[in-house]
Short mmCIF file of C-alpha atoms in Angstrom, two decimals:
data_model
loop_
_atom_site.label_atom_id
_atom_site.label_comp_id
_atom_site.label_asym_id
_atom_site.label_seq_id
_atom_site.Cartn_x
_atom_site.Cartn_y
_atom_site.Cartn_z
CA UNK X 1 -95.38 59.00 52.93
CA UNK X 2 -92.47 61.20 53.77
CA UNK X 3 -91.03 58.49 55.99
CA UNK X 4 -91.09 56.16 52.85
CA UNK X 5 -89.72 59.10 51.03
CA UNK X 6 -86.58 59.54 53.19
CA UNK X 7 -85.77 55.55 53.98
CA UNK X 8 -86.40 55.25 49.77
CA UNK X 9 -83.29 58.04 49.59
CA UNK X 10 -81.89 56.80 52.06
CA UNK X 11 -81.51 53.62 50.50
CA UNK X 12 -80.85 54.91 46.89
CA UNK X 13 -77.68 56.81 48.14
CA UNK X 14 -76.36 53.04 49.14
CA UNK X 15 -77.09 52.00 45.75
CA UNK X 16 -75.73 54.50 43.65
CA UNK X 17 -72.41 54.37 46.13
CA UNK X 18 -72.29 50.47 45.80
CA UNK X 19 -72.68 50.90 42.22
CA UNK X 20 -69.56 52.72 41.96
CA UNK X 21 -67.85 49.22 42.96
CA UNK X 22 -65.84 47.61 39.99
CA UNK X 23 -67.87 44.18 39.03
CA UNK X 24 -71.52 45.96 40.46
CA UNK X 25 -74.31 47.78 38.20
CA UNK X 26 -77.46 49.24 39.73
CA UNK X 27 -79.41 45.70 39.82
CA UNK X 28 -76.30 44.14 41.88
CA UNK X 29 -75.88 47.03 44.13
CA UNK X 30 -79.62 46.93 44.49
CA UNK X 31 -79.08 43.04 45.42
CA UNK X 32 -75.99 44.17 47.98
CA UNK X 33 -77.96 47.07 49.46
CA UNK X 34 -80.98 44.93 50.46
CA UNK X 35 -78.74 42.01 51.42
CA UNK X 36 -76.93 44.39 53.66
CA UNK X 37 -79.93 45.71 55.47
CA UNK X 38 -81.41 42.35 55.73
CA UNK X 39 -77.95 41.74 57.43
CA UNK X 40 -78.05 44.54 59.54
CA UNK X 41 -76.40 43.12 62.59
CA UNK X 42 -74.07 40.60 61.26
CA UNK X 43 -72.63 42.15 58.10
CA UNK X 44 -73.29 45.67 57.86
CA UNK X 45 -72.12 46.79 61.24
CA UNK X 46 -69.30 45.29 60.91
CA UNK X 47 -68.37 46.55 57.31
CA UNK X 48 -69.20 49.94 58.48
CA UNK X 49 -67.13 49.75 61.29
CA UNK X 50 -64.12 47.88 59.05
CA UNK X 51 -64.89 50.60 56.51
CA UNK X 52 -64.22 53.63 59.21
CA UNK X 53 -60.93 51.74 60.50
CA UNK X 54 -59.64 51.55 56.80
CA UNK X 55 -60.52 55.22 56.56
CA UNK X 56 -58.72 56.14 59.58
CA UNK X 57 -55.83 54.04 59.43
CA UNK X 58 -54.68 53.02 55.88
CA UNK X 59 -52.72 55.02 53.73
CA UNK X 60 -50.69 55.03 50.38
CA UNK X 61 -46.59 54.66 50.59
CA UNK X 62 -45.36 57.39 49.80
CA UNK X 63 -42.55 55.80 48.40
CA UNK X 64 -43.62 53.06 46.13
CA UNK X 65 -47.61 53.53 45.92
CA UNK X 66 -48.22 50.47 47.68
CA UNK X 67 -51.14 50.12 51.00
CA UNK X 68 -50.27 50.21 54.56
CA UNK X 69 -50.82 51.56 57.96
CA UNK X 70 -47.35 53.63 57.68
CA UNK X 71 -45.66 55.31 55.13
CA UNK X 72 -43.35 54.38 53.81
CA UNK X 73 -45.02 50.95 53.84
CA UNK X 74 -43.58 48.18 55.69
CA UNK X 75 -41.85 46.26 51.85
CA UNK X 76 -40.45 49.76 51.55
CA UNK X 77 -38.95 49.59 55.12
CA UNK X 78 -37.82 45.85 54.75
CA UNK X 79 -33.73 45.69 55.13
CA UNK X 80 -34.03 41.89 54.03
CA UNK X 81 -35.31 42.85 50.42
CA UNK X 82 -32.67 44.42 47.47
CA UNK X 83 -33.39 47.70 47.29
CA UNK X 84 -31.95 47.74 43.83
CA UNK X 85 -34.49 45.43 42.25
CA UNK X 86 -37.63 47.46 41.89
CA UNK X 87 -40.29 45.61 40.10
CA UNK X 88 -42.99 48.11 38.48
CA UNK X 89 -46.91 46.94 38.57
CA UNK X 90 -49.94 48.06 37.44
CA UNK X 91 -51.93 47.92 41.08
CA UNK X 92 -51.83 46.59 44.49
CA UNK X 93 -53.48 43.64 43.75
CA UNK X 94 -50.54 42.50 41.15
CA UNK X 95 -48.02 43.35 44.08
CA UNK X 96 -50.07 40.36 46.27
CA UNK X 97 -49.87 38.67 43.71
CA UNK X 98 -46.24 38.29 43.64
CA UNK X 99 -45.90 38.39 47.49
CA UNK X 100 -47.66 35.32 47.42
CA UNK X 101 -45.56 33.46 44.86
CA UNK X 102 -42.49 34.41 46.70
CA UNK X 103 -41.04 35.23 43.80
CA UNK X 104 -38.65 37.78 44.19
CA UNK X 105 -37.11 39.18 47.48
CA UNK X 106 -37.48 43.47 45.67
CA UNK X 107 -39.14 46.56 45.89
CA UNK X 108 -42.01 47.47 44.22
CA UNK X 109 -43.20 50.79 42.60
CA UNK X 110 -47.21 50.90 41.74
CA UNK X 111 -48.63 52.62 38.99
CA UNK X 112 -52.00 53.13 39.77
CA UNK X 113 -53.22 51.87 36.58
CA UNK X 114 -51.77 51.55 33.11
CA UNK X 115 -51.66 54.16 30.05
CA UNK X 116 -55.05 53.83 28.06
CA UNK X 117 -56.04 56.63 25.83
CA UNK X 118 -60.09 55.46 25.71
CA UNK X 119 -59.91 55.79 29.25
CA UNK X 120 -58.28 59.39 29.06
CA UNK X 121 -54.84 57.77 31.81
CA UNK X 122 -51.81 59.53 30.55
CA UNK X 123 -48.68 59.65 31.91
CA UNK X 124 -49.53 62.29 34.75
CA UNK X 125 -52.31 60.08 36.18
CA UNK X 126 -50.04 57.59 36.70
CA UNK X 127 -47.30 56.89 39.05
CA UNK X 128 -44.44 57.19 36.69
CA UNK X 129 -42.03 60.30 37.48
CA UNK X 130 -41.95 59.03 40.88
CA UNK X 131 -40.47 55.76 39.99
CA UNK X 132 -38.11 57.26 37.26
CA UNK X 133 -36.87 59.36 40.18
CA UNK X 134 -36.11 56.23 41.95
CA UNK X 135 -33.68 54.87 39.36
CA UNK X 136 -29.96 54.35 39.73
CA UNK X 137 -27.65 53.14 36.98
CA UNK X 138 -27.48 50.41 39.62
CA UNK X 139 -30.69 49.87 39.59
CA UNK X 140 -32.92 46.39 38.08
CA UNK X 141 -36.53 47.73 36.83
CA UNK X 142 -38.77 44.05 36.00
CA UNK X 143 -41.96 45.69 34.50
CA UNK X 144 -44.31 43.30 35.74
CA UNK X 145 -47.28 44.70 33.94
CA UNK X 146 -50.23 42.60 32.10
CA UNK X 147 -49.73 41.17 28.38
CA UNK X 148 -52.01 43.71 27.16
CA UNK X 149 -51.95 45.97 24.53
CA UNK X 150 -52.50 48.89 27.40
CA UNK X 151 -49.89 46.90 29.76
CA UNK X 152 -47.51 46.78 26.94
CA UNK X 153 -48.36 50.18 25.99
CA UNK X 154 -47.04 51.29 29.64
CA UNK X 155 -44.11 48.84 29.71
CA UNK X 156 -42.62 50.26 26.54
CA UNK X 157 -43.05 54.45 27.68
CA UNK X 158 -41.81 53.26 30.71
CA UNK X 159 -38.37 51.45 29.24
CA UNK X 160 -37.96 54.81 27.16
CA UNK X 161 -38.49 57.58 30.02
CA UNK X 162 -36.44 54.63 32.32
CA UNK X 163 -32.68 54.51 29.29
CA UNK X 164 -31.39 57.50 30.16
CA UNK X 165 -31.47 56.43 34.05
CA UNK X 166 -28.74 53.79 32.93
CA UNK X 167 -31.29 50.85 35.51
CA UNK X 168 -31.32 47.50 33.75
CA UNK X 169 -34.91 46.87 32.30
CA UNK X 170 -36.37 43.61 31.81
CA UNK X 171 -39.61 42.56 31.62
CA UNK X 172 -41.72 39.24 32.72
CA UNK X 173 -42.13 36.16 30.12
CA UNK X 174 -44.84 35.62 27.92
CA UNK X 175 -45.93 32.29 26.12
CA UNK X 176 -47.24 29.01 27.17
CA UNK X 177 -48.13 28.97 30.92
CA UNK X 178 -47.01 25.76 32.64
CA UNK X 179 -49.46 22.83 32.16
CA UNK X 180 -50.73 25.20 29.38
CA UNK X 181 -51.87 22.94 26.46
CA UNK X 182 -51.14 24.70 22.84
CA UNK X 183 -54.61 23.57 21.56
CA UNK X 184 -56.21 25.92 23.58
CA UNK X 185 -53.98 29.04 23.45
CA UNK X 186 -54.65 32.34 21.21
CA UNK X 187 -52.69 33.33 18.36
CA UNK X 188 -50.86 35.98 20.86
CA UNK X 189 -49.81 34.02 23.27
CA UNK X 190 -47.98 31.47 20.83
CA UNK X 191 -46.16 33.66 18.61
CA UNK X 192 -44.98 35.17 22.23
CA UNK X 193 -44.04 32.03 23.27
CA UNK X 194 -41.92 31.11 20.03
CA UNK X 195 -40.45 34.54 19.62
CA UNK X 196 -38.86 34.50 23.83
CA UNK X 197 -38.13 30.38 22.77
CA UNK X 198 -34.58 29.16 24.17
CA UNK X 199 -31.73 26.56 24.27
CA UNK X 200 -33.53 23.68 25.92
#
């Protein structure tokens, strides 16, 4: 009984640490946890290993927020990309994002989040006075944060705490997406689109 005991603890501990994962409550991270064991030797010691590696060896830039195996990361380090573009996102994931689109050949600066007061993130749990320190009046800041009212929130503390740096401040479009159909857009998105409308 007190085997069952500790392999039941044992196993709860995995549960209650998967179900910290964004996307998993307690009945998915019960699902993962038993998947996992059932998968002993072909998932899960490899994840723990690949788990103890990213431990080990990844860390945050120092610089701009984003992940790497040095800091400053290796965008930071880049000479090919203009270090006075600096395009601001919410989290790593929106940097990839971009990287993949080859969009733009910049720096980035990551928040760590965006400004939501039902969440309790103010402007010290955030990466802000780093990136404020980072402006020049040479400087182009693209907020490239989500069209929501807590992206939007962030964009516009971050365009007043970014004036008196004298950077240019611009900001992504918002309206119809390409092969967007108007039937099927919300309210939000249209009156976006018609406001940022021009010469055709």
């Amino acid at each position: 009984m007190g085997a069952l005991r500790s392999a039941m603890s044992e196993l709860d501990t995995l549960i209650q640490l998967l179900a910290r994962l964004p996307g998993l409550g307690p009945r998915s991270a019960r699902r993962a946890a038993l998947f996992l064991i059932k998968k002993r030797e072909q998932i899960m010691g490899p994840l723990a290993g690949a788990l103890q590696t990213a431990l080990e060896k990844i860390q945050i830039c120092s610089v701009c927020g984003n992940i790497d195996t040095k800091s400053p990361c290796t965008v930071c380090t880049d000479p090919r990309r203009e270090p006075s573009i600096i395009v601001v996102v919410a989290d790593v994931a929106d940097l990839w994002a971009l990287e993949r689109a080859h969009a733009v050949n910049a720096r980035y600066h990551v928040l760590g989040g965006t400004l939501s007061a039902l969440d309790g993130v103010g402007p010290d749990e955030l990466n802000i006075a780093r990136l404020i320190s980072r402006l020049a009046p040479d400087t182009e800041l693209i907020l490239a944060l989500n069209a929501t009212v807590d992206g939007q929130t962030t964009a516009h503390y971050i365009a007043d705490r970014a004036a008196a740096t004298g950077a240019k401040i611009s900001r992504l479009a918002q309206g119809v997406p390409i092969g967007g159909e108007l039937d099927y857009l919300d309210e939000g998105t249209l009156t976006a689109a018609l406001k940022a409308r021009r010469i055709f």
